Every structure is written in structure tokens, then in C-alpha cells.
CSV table of C-alpha atoms in Angstrom, one decimal:
chain,number,residue,atom,x,y,z
A,1,UNK,CA,-74.1,17.4,-40.3
A,2,UNK,CA,-77.8,16.7,-40.9
A,3,UNK,CA,-80.3,15.5,-38.2
A,4,UNK,CA,-80.8,12.0,-39.3
A,5,UNK,CA,-76.8,11.6,-39.5
A,6,UNK,CA,-76.2,13.2,-36.0
A,7,UNK,CA,-79.0,10.9,-34.7
A,8,UNK,CA,-77.4,7.9,-36.4
A,9,UNK,CA,-73.9,8.9,-34.3
A,10,UNK,CA,-75.9,9.6,-31.1
A,11,UNK,CA,-77.7,6.2,-31.3
A,12,UNK,CA,-74.2,4.6,-31.7
A,13,UNK,CA,-72.5,6.7,-29.0
A,14,UNK,CA,-75.5,5.5,-26.6
A,15,UNK,CA,-75.2,1.7,-27.7
A,16,UNK,CA,-71.6,1.6,-27.0
A,17,UNK,CA,-72.0,3.3,-23.3
A,18,UNK,CA,-74.5,0.7,-22.6
A,19,UNK,CA,-72.0,-1.7,-23.5
A,20,UNK,CA,-69.1,-0.2,-21.3
A,21,UNK,CA,-69.3,-1.1,-17.9
A,22,UNK,CA,-66.3,1.3,-16.8
A,23,UNK,CA,-68.4,4.2,-18.1
A,24,UNK,CA,-71.9,2.9,-16.5
A,25,UNK,CA,-70.9,2.4,-13.2
A,26,UNK,CA,-68.7,5.5,-13.2
A,27,UNK,CA,-71.5,7.8,-11.3
A,28,UNK,CA,-71.9,5.0,-8.8
A,29,UNK,CA,-68.3,4.9,-7.7
A,30,UNK,CA,-67.5,8.4,-7.6
A,31,UNK,CA,-68.6,8.6,-4.2
A,32,UNK,CA,-66.0,7.7,-1.3
A,33,UNK,CA,-68.9,5.8,0.5
A,34,UNK,CA,-69.5,3.6,-2.6
A,35,UNK,CA,-68.6,-0.1,-2.6
A,36,UNK,CA,-66.1,0.5,-5.4
A,37,UNK,CA,-64.0,3.0,-3.6
A,38,UNK,CA,-64.1,0.7,-0.7
A,39,UNK,CA,-63.1,-2.2,-2.7
A,40,UNK,CA,-60.4,0.1,-4.5
A,41,UNK,CA,-59.0,1.3,-1.1
A,42,UNK,CA,-58.6,-2.3,0.3
A,43,UNK,CA,-56.6,-3.3,-2.9
A,44,UNK,CA,-54.6,-0.3,-3.1
A,45,UNK,CA,-53.8,-0.4,0.8
A,46,UNK,CA,-52.6,-4.1,0.5
A,47,UNK,CA,-50.3,-3.1,-2.1
A,48,UNK,CA,-48.7,-0.2,-0.6
A,49,UNK,CA,-48.5,-1.7,2.7
A,50,UNK,CA,-47.4,-5.2,1.3
A,51,UNK,CA,-50.3,-6.7,3.5
A,52,UNK,CA,-52.6,-9.7,2.8
A,53,UNK,CA,-56.5,-9.3,2.6
A,54,UNK,CA,-59.7,-11.5,1.4
A,55,UNK,CA,-63.1,-10.0,0.9
A,56,UNK,CA,-66.6,-11.1,-0.1
A,57,UNK,CA,-68.5,-9.1,-2.7
A,58,UNK,CA,-72.1,-10.1,-2.2
A,59,UNK,CA,-75.4,-9.3,-4.0
A,60,UNK,CA,-77.7,-10.5,-6.6
A,61,UNK,CA,-76.5,-11.1,-10.2
A,62,UNK,CA,-76.3,-8.2,-12.5
A,63,UNK,CA,-75.9,-5.8,-9.4
A,64,UNK,CA,-72.2,-4.6,-10.5
A,65,UNK,CA,-70.2,-6.9,-8.4
A,66,UNK,CA,-67.8,-7.4,-10.8
A,67,UNK,CA,-55.3,-10.5,-11.7
A,68,UNK,CA,-56.0,-14.1,-11.3
A,69,UNK,CA,-59.4,-14.7,-12.2
A,70,UNK,CA,-61.4,-18.1,-11.7
A,71,UNK,CA,-65.0,-19.2,-12.2
A,72,UNK,CA,-66.7,-21.6,-9.8
A,73,UNK,CA,-68.9,-22.5,-13.0
A,74,UNK,CA,-65.4,-23.7,-14.4
A,75,UNK,CA,-63.0,-24.2,-11.7
A,76,UNK,CA,-64.7,-25.3,-8.6
A,77,UNK,CA,-62.7,-28.4,-9.0
A,78,UNK,CA,-59.5,-28.3,-6.9
A,79,UNK,CA,-57.6,-29.9,-9.3
A,80,UNK,CA,-58.6,-27.8,-12.2
A,81,UNK,CA,-58.6,-24.8,-10.2
A,82,UNK,CA,-54.7,-25.1,-9.1
A,83,UNK,CA,-53.7,-25.9,-12.6
A,84,UNK,CA,-55.6,-22.7,-13.9
A,85,UNK,CA,-53.8,-20.7,-11.3
A,86,UNK,CA,-50.4,-22.3,-12.4
A,87,UNK,CA,-51.1,-21.4,-16.0
A,88,UNK,CA,-51.9,-17.7,-15.4
A,89,UNK,CA,-49.0,-17.1,-13.2
A,90,UNK,CA,-46.9,-18.6,-15.8
A,91,UNK,CA,-48.3,-16.5,-18.3
A,92,UNK,CA,-47.7,-13.7,-16.2
A,93,UNK,CA,-44.2,-14.5,-15.5
A,94,UNK,CA,-43.2,-15.8,-18.9
A,95,UNK,CA,-42.8,-19.3,-17.4
A,96,UNK,CA,-43.2,-22.5,-19.1
A,97,UNK,CA,-46.6,-24.0,-17.9
A,98,UNK,CA,-47.1,-27.8,-17.7
A,99,UNK,CA,-50.2,-29.2,-18.5
A,100,UNK,CA,-48.9,-32.7,-17.1
A,101,UNK,CA,-48.2,-31.2,-13.4
A,102,UNK,CA,-49.9,-32.8,-10.7
A,103,UNK,CA,-52.3,-31.2,-7.9
A,104,UNK,CA,-49.6,-31.1,-5.5
A,105,UNK,CA,-47.3,-29.9,-8.1
A,106,UNK,CA,-49.3,-27.0,-8.8
A,107,UNK,CA,-50.0,-26.1,-5.0
A,108,UNK,CA,-46.4,-26.0,-4.4
A,109,UNK,CA,-45.9,-23.8,-7.4
A,110,UNK,CA,-48.6,-21.2,-6.2
A,111,UNK,CA,-47.2,-21.2,-2.8
A,112,UNK,CA,-43.9,-20.5,-4.0
A,113,UNK,CA,-44.9,-17.7,-6.4
A,114,UNK,CA,-46.7,-16.1,-3.8
A,115,UNK,CA,-43.3,-16.4,-1.7
A,116,UNK,CA,-41.5,-14.9,-4.5
A,117,UNK,CA,-43.9,-12.1,-5.5
A,118,UNK,CA,-44.0,-11.0,-1.9
A,119,UNK,CA,-40.3,-10.8,-1.7
A,120,UNK,CA,-40.4,-8.7,-5.3
A,121,UNK,CA,-43.1,-6.3,-3.4
A,122,UNK,CA,-45.7,-7.5,-6.3
A,123,UNK,CA,-49.1,-8.2,-4.9
A,124,UNK,CA,-51.1,-11.3,-6.6
A,125,UNK,CA,-55.0,-10.5,-6.7
A,126,UNK,CA,-57.2,-13.5,-6.9
A,127,UNK,CA,-60.8,-13.0,-8.4
A,128,UNK,CA,-63.0,-15.9,-7.5
A,129,UNK,CA,-66.2,-15.6,-9.3
A,130,UNK,CA,-69.4,-17.7,-8.0
A,131,UNK,CA,-67.4,-18.0,-4.7
A,132,UNK,CA,-69.9,-20.3,-3.1
A,133,UNK,CA,-69.2,-22.9,-5.7
A,134,UNK,CA,-65.5,-23.2,-4.4
A,135,UNK,CA,-67.0,-23.8,-0.7
A,136,UNK,CA,-68.2,-27.2,-2.1
A,137,UNK,CA,-66.4,-30.4,-1.2
A,138,UNK,CA,-63.3,-30.2,0.8
A,139,UNK,CA,-62.5,-26.6,0.1
A,140,UNK,CA,-58.7,-27.4,-0.4
A,141,UNK,CA,-58.1,-24.4,-3.0
A,142,UNK,CA,-59.6,-21.8,-0.4
A,143,UNK,CA,-57.5,-23.2,2.5
A,144,UNK,CA,-54.2,-23.5,0.7
A,145,UNK,CA,-54.8,-20.1,-0.9
A,146,UNK,CA,-55.7,-18.6,2.5
A,147,UNK,CA,-53.4,-20.4,4.6
A,148,UNK,CA,-50.6,-19.4,2.1
A,149,UNK,CA,-51.3,-15.9,2.9
A,150,UNK,CA,-50.6,-16.5,6.7
A,151,UNK,CA,-46.9,-16.2,5.7
A,152,UNK,CA,-45.2,-12.7,6.1
A,153,UNK,CA,-43.4,-13.1,2.6
A,154,UNK,CA,-46.5,-13.7,0.9
A,155,UNK,CA,-48.5,-10.5,-0.7
A,156,UNK,CA,-52.0,-11.3,-2.2
A,157,UNK,CA,-55.5,-10.3,-2.1
A,158,UNK,CA,-58.6,-12.6,-2.2
A,159,UNK,CA,-62.0,-11.2,-3.6
A,160,UNK,CA,-64.7,-13.4,-3.6
A,161,UNK,CA,-67.6,-12.8,-5.6
A,162,UNK,CA,-71.3,-14.5,-4.8
A,163,UNK,CA,-74.9,-13.7,-5.4
A,164,UNK,CA,-75.2,-15.9,-2.0
A,165,UNK,CA,-75.6,-13.8,0.7
A,166,UNK,CA,-74.8,-16.6,3.1
A,167,UNK,CA,-71.6,-17.5,1.2
A,168,UNK,CA,-69.4,-16.9,4.3
A,169,UNK,CA,-71.3,-19.4,6.2
A,170,UNK,CA,-70.2,-22.1,3.8
A,171,UNK,CA,-67.2,-22.1,4.9
A,172,UNK,CA,-65.5,-24.9,7.0
A,173,UNK,CA,-64.1,-23.9,10.4
A,174,UNK,CA,-60.3,-24.0,9.3
A,175,UNK,CA,-61.1,-22.0,6.1
A,176,UNK,CA,-63.1,-19.3,8.0
A,177,UNK,CA,-60.8,-18.7,10.5
A,178,UNK,CA,-58.2,-17.7,7.9
A,179,UNK,CA,-60.7,-15.5,6.2
A,180,UNK,CA,-60.6,-11.7,7.3
A,181,UNK,CA,-64.6,-11.8,6.9
A,182,UNK,CA,-65.1,-8.3,5.2
A,183,UNK,CA,-67.9,-8.1,3.4
A,184,UNK,CA,-69.4,-5.5,0.8
A,185,UNK,CA,-73.0,-5.7,0.2
A,186,UNK,CA,-74.2,-4.4,-3.5
A,187,UNK,CA,-77.9,-3.4,-3.7
A,188,UNK,CA,-79.9,-2.3,-6.4
A,189,UNK,CA,-79.6,1.2,-7.1
A,190,UNK,CA,-82.0,3.7,-5.0
A,191,UNK,CA,-84.5,5.8,-7.1
A,192,UNK,CA,-82.1,8.8,-6.8
A,193,UNK,CA,-79.0,6.5,-8.1
A,194,UNK,CA,-81.3,5.6,-11.0
A,195,UNK,CA,-82.0,9.1,-11.9
A,196,UNK,CA,-78.7,10.0,-11.9
A,197,UNK,CA,-77.3,6.9,-13.5
A,198,UNK,CA,-79.8,7.4,-16.4
A,199,UNK,CA,-79.0,10.9,-16.9
A,200,UNK,CA,-75.3,10.1,-17.0
A,201,UNK,CA,-75.8,7.4,-19.5
A,202,UNK,CA,-78.5,8.8,-22.0
A,203,UNK,CA,-77.1,12.4,-22.1
A,204,UNK,CA,-75.0,13.7,-25.2
A,205,UNK,CA,-71.6,15.0,-24.6
A,206,UNK,CA,-71.1,18.8,-25.6
A,207,UNK,CA,-67.5,18.2,-26.6
A,208,UNK,CA,-67.9,15.4,-29.0
A,209,UNK,CA,-68.1,15.6,-33.1
A,210,UNK,CA,-72.0,15.8,-32.6
A,211,UNK,CA,-73.4,19.3,-33.3
A,212,UNK,CA,-73.3,21.4,-30.3
A,213,UNK,CA,-76.9,22.8,-30.7
A,214,UNK,CA,-78.2,19.3,-31.6
A,215,UNK,CA,-76.6,17.8,-28.3
A,216,UNK,CA,-77.8,20.7,-26.2
A,217,UNK,CA,-81.5,20.2,-27.4
A,218,UNK,CA,-81.1,16.4,-26.9
A,219,UNK,CA,-80.2,16.8,-23.3
A,220,UNK,CA,-82.9,19.5,-22.7
A,221,UNK,CA,-85.6,17.3,-24.2
A,222,UNK,CA,-84.1,14.5,-22.0
A,223,UNK,CA,-84.0,15.9,-18.8
A,224,UNK,CA,-87.6,16.8,-19.4
A,225,UNK,CA,-88.5,13.2,-20.2
A,226,UNK,CA,-86.5,12.2,-16.9
A,227,UNK,CA,-88.7,14.6,-14.7
A,228,UNK,CA,-91.9,13.2,-16.3
A,229,UNK,CA,-93.8,11.1,-13.7
A,230,UNK,CA,-95.1,8.7,-16.5
A,231,UNK,CA,-91.5,8.2,-17.7
A,232,UNK,CA,-90.6,7.3,-14.1
A,233,UNK,CA,-93.6,5.1,-13.5
A,234,UNK,CA,-92.4,2.9,-16.8
A,235,UNK,CA,-88.8,2.6,-15.3
A,236,UNK,CA,-90.0,1.7,-11.9
A,237,UNK,CA,-92.3,-0.8,-13.4
A,238,UNK,CA,-89.3,-2.5,-15.0
A,239,UNK,CA,-87.1,-2.2,-12.1
A,240,UNK,CA,-89.9,-3.6,-9.7
A,241,UNK,CA,-89.7,-7.0,-11.7
A,242,UNK,CA,-85.8,-7.0,-11.7
A,243,UNK,CA,-83.9,-4.3,-9.9
A,244,UNK,CA,-80.5,-5.4,-11.3
A,245,UNK,CA,-78.1,-2.9,-13.1
A,246,UNK,CA,-77.2,-5.6,-15.9
A,247,UNK,CA,-81.2,-6.0,-16.8
A,248,UNK,CA,-81.7,-2.2,-16.5
A,249,UNK,CA,-78.9,-1.7,-19.4
A,250,UNK,CA,-80.6,-4.7,-21.6
A,251,UNK,CA,-83.9,-2.6,-21.2
A,252,UNK,CA,-82.2,1.0,-22.0
A,253,UNK,CA,-80.3,-0.7,-25.1
A,254,UNK,CA,-83.7,-2.0,-26.4
A,255,UNK,CA,-85.5,1.5,-25.8
A,256,UNK,CA,-82.6,3.7,-27.4
A,257,UNK,CA,-83.0,1.3,-30.5
A,258,UNK,CA,-86.5,2.5,-30.8
A,259,UNK,CA,-85.4,6.2,-31.4
A,260,UNK,CA,-86.7,8.1,-34.1
A,261,UNK,CA,-84.1,8.8,-36.2
A,262,UNK,CA,-86.1,11.6,-38.1
A,263,UNK,CA,-86.8,13.7,-35.1
A,264,UNK,CA,-83.4,12.8,-33.3
A,265,UNK,CA,-84.6,12.5,-29.7
A,266,UNK,CA,-85.8,9.9,-27.4
A,267,UNK,CA,-89.2,9.8,-26.3
A,268,UNK,CA,-91.3,8.1,-23.8
A,269,UNK,CA,-92.8,6.0,-26.3
A,270,UNK,CA,-89.4,4.3,-27.1
A,271,UNK,CA,-89.4,3.1,-23.6
A,272,UNK,CA,-93.2,2.1,-23.5
A,273,UNK,CA,-92.3,-0.4,-26.6
A,274,UNK,CA,-89.3,-1.7,-25.1
A,275,UNK,CA,-91.2,-2.3,-21.7
A,276,UNK,CA,-93.1,-5.7,-23.1
A,277,UNK,CA,-90.5,-7.0,-25.1
A,278,UNK,CA,-87.7,-7.2,-22.3
A,279,UNK,CA,-90.3,-8.4,-19.8
A,280,UNK,CA,-91.1,-11.7,-21.9
A,281,UNK,CA,-91.4,-14.9,-19.8
A,282,UNK,CA,-90.3,-17.9,-21.7
A,283,UNK,CA,-91.3,-20.3,-19.3
A,284,UNK,CA,-94.8,-19.1,-18.7
A,285,UNK,CA,-95.2,-18.4,-22.6
A,286,UNK,CA,-94.3,-22.1,-23.2
A,287,UNK,CA,-96.8,-23.3,-20.4
A,288,UNK,CA,-99.5,-20.9,-22.1
A,289,UNK,CA,-98.5,-22.6,-25.5
A,290,UNK,CA,-98.9,-25.8,-24.2
A,291,UNK,CA,-102.3,-25.5,-22.7
A,292,UNK,CA,-103.6,-23.7,-25.7
A,293,UNK,CA,-102.4,-26.9,-28.1
A,294,UNK,CA,-103.6,-29.1,-25.4
A,295,UNK,CA,-107.2,-27.4,-25.3
A,296,UNK,CA,-107.2,-27.4,-29.2
A,297,UNK,CA,-106.7,-31.0,-29.7
A,298,UNK,CA,-109.0,-32.0,-26.7
A,299,UNK,CA,-106.9,-34.6,-25.5
A,300,UNK,CA,-107.2,-36.3,-22.1
A,301,UNK,CA,-103.8,-36.8,-21.1
A,302,UNK,CA,-103.9,-35.6,-17.4
A,303,UNK,CA,-101.8,-37.7,-15.0
A,304,UNK,CA,-101.9,-38.0,-11.3
A,305,UNK,CA,-98.7,-36.5,-9.4
A,306,UNK,CA,-97.2,-39.9,-8.6
A,307,UNK,CA,-97.6,-41.2,-12.1
A,308,UNK,CA,-95.4,-37.9,-13.2
A,309,UNK,CA,-92.8,-38.4,-10.7
A,310,UNK,CA,-92.6,-41.9,-11.7
A,311,UNK,CA,-92.0,-40.9,-15.5
A,312,UNK,CA,-89.4,-38.2,-14.2
A,313,UNK,CA,-87.6,-41.1,-12.2
A,314,UNK,CA,-87.7,-43.4,-15.4
A,315,UNK,CA,-86.0,-40.5,-17.7
A,316,UNK,CA,-83.3,-40.0,-15.0
A,317,UNK,CA,-82.3,-43.9,-15.0
A,318,UNK,CA,-82.0,-43.7,-18.3
A,319,UNK,CA,-79.8,-40.8,-18.2
A,320,UNK,CA,-82.0,-38.6,-20.7
A,321,UNK,CA,-82.0,-35.9,-18.0
A,322,UNK,CA,-79.8,-35.2,-14.7
A,323,UNK,CA,-79.5,-32.7,-12.1
A,324,UNK,CA,-77.9,-29.5,-12.6
A,325,UNK,CA,-75.8,-30.0,-9.7
A,326,UNK,CA,-75.1,-32.2,-6.6
A,327,UNK,CA,-76.8,-29.7,-4.1
A,328,UNK,CA,-80.4,-30.1,-2.9
A,329,UNK,CA,-80.1,-33.6,-1.8
A,330,UNK,CA,-82.8,-32.9,0.7
A,331,UNK,CA,-85.1,-31.4,-1.8
A,332,UNK,CA,-87.7,-33.0,-3.3
A,333,UNK,CA,-87.0,-33.8,-6.6
A,334,UNK,CA,-89.6,-31.9,-8.5
A,335,UNK,CA,-87.9,-28.8,-7.0
A,336,UNK,CA,-84.4,-29.4,-8.2
A,337,UNK,CA,-83.3,-28.0,-11.3
A,338,UNK,CA,-82.4,-30.5,-14.3
A,339,UNK,CA,-80.8,-30.6,-17.7
A,340,UNK,CA,-81.6,-32.4,-21.1
A,341,UNK,CA,-78.8,-34.8,-21.6
A,342,UNK,CA,-79.8,-35.1,-25.5
A,343,UNK,CA,-80.2,-32.5,-28.1
A,344,UNK,CA,-83.6,-31.4,-29.2
A,345,UNK,CA,-82.9,-32.8,-32.6
A,346,UNK,CA,-82.4,-36.4,-31.1
A,347,UNK,CA,-85.4,-35.7,-28.8
A,348,UNK,CA,-87.7,-34.9,-31.9
A,349,UNK,CA,-86.7,-37.7,-33.8
A,350,UNK,CA,-87.4,-40.2,-30.7
A,351,UNK,CA,-90.6,-38.8,-30.2
A,352,UNK,CA,-91.9,-39.6,-34.0
A,353,UNK,CA,-90.4,-42.8,-33.9
A,354,UNK,CA,-92.5,-43.7,-30.7
A,355,UNK,CA,-96.1,-44.9,-32.2
A,356,UNK,CA,-97.9,-44.3,-28.9
A,357,UNK,CA,-96.4,-40.6,-28.3
A,358,UNK,CA,-99.5,-38.1,-27.9
A,359,UNK,CA,-100.2,-36.1,-30.5
A,360,UNK,CA,-99.7,-33.0,-28.4
A,361,UNK,CA,-95.9,-33.7,-27.7
A,362,UNK,CA,-95.3,-34.0,-31.6
A,363,UNK,CA,-97.0,-30.6,-32.1
A,364,UNK,CA,-95.0,-28.8,-29.4
A,365,UNK,CA,-91.8,-30.3,-31.0
A,366,UNK,CA,-92.8,-29.0,-34.1
A,367,UNK,CA,-93.7,-25.7,-33.1
A,368,UNK,CA,-90.0,-25.4,-31.0
A,369,UNK,CA,-88.4,-26.3,-34.4
């Protein structure tokens, strides 16, 4: 096998690894003290001992936190959540699912299925992504689910996943009293974990279809690079801006894609080249672009804060924009996230049809298009 062909195979192997969370997190899960081992123990003991359990996995997005699976982004509405639970239970047990079933029907069906599964010594595992979103409103789903688990006949595990460290404090008293208050905190990897993770992901296997002498040389050069202070500084610079594993994988994917297929080896330059590309800040770039256009056309469209807020309120009243959620009522409006309710095409057409539209806005829209 030629060097370039071997390099292409190695590149494909590394890219595949970076897209496989099971492989990526293996070194972090091997330790008996890791959160992964603790979670595995809780779930396995719940199954073998036929007991109910609930636990929260807390940590920043992308830190590796991630049955019946629900997402707060899709199913935070209680009626929608119960319907999805009923659907997944029906699929699992080859039952006919009724789309027309009411909230109470689906709720009673879930309780009955938990009882039947318990009697059959089967454990139902509920994974609630974006757990904090389920803690909004009346929390009927959480109460019904946790209350059903108080029965000696049910057998279930509820795993809540959230990036809010205070997610348990959002629970109502009646829900909190039924929750086990177990929490696992997922933190960014330490420098030692990071070095071990990099070696695990980027080293080539010696028992693959790759030429053994090439894999040995590749790994030797990789170890030298990992020990290089300049390389460590490049990695730490990136991790200082975003310390989550998911973003690290994006960075590594970009870096290995720059590998020179002629030499067939990873080099420090690959990571240095990837760094500025992966650290782009679109919002900051947009502001910089706006300022450059503004200065170029020498307009005087500077407005006072109260004028801008009034214009913002007009956009909201006309339902051109809306707040992304109902939280943050006590916050000032300029600090609450909003979303555009019309397409960029409609916005562009609207601006062009408005004769008094500032030239700078038209220029910005043309550049975005």
C-alpha cells in the first residue's frame, strides 16, 4: 500500500472516530470514579434489584451528558409529552397507538404500562433532554411520572439531562419530594484527561489494514507532537474559549482534515491552521461588517437608546419578531433573545419596497444574500 493511500485510509479512520461518541468517551468512562461508570451502576442496580430511581446529569452543553427519550425543546408541553411516551411504549410493545387519545388517556396508559412492565420485571428508562424545560408551567408530566414510580409494582428510571446547574431548584415542592436528588456533574476534561483523550482518538491501531510500519511511525510522531509545548499551547488556547468535548471534536475534525496526504502524518501546522477557522464569531463579524459599511457610506443613522427600543417594540407589535420563550419576564427587553418571524427573502423584499429605507440596510441585505 502506497503512503498516500495509507494516509487517506488513516484520515477516514480518524474522521470516523471523531463522529463516534462511543469511541470518543471510552477513556473517560473506563474509570470506576467516572460519571459514566456511576450512571451505569445506578441503571444496572435499578434493573437487577427491581427498584425505581431518578437522577440529574448536569453540565454545560457538549460536555458528554448524553429507553424512552423526550426533549424539552419538542415535548415540554405536557399533552405532547404524554402522547410521545404513549407512542414509544406502543412501538416497543407492538401495540396500536391512537393519535386521538386524550391527555388523561395517555397518562393512564403510561401508569398502566409501568405497572405491567414492573410485574414482568422490565425496567422502563426515561431520558428527559433539556430537563429544565419540563420544569416550566404546572409540571404535570414530572409529577405524574415520579408519582407513578412510588408504586411498588412499577420499575422505572428517570434520567434528566440539563445544562442548568440549578435544574432541581426549578421543581415544585410536590415534584421535588418525589425526586431522588441524585446529581452527576459533568465538567470539562482536565489537562491530563485531555492529553489521554487526544492520544486515544488520534493514535492509529496496529491491528488494522494499515501498514504496521506506517502506523508505528505515525503514532511515534503523534506522541512527539502531543508532548510539544507549542502544540499544548494551541490546544489550551482553544479550550480556554470553549472547554466542551463536543467543540474539541469539531476542532480536531477540522485539524485532521488539513493533514498532508503526501507525508501521511499530522503536524502542528494542521492544528494552527484549524484554530482561527474554528474560532470564528459570526455575530462579532456581522457587527464589524455593519460598522465598515456604515463608515464607508458616511451615513448619520445614529439613534438614541429610547428610539431604538421604541422601534423594537413596534417590530414586536407587528409580529415581525417575537421572544424565543416565555421566560425572563423580569428582564429588560434588550436582554431577552428574539427570533425573526419572516424569512430573509421577505425581509429583503420589504426593505427594497420601502423608499425611505436607509442605504446601509439595503447594502447589508445584499451582502447577506
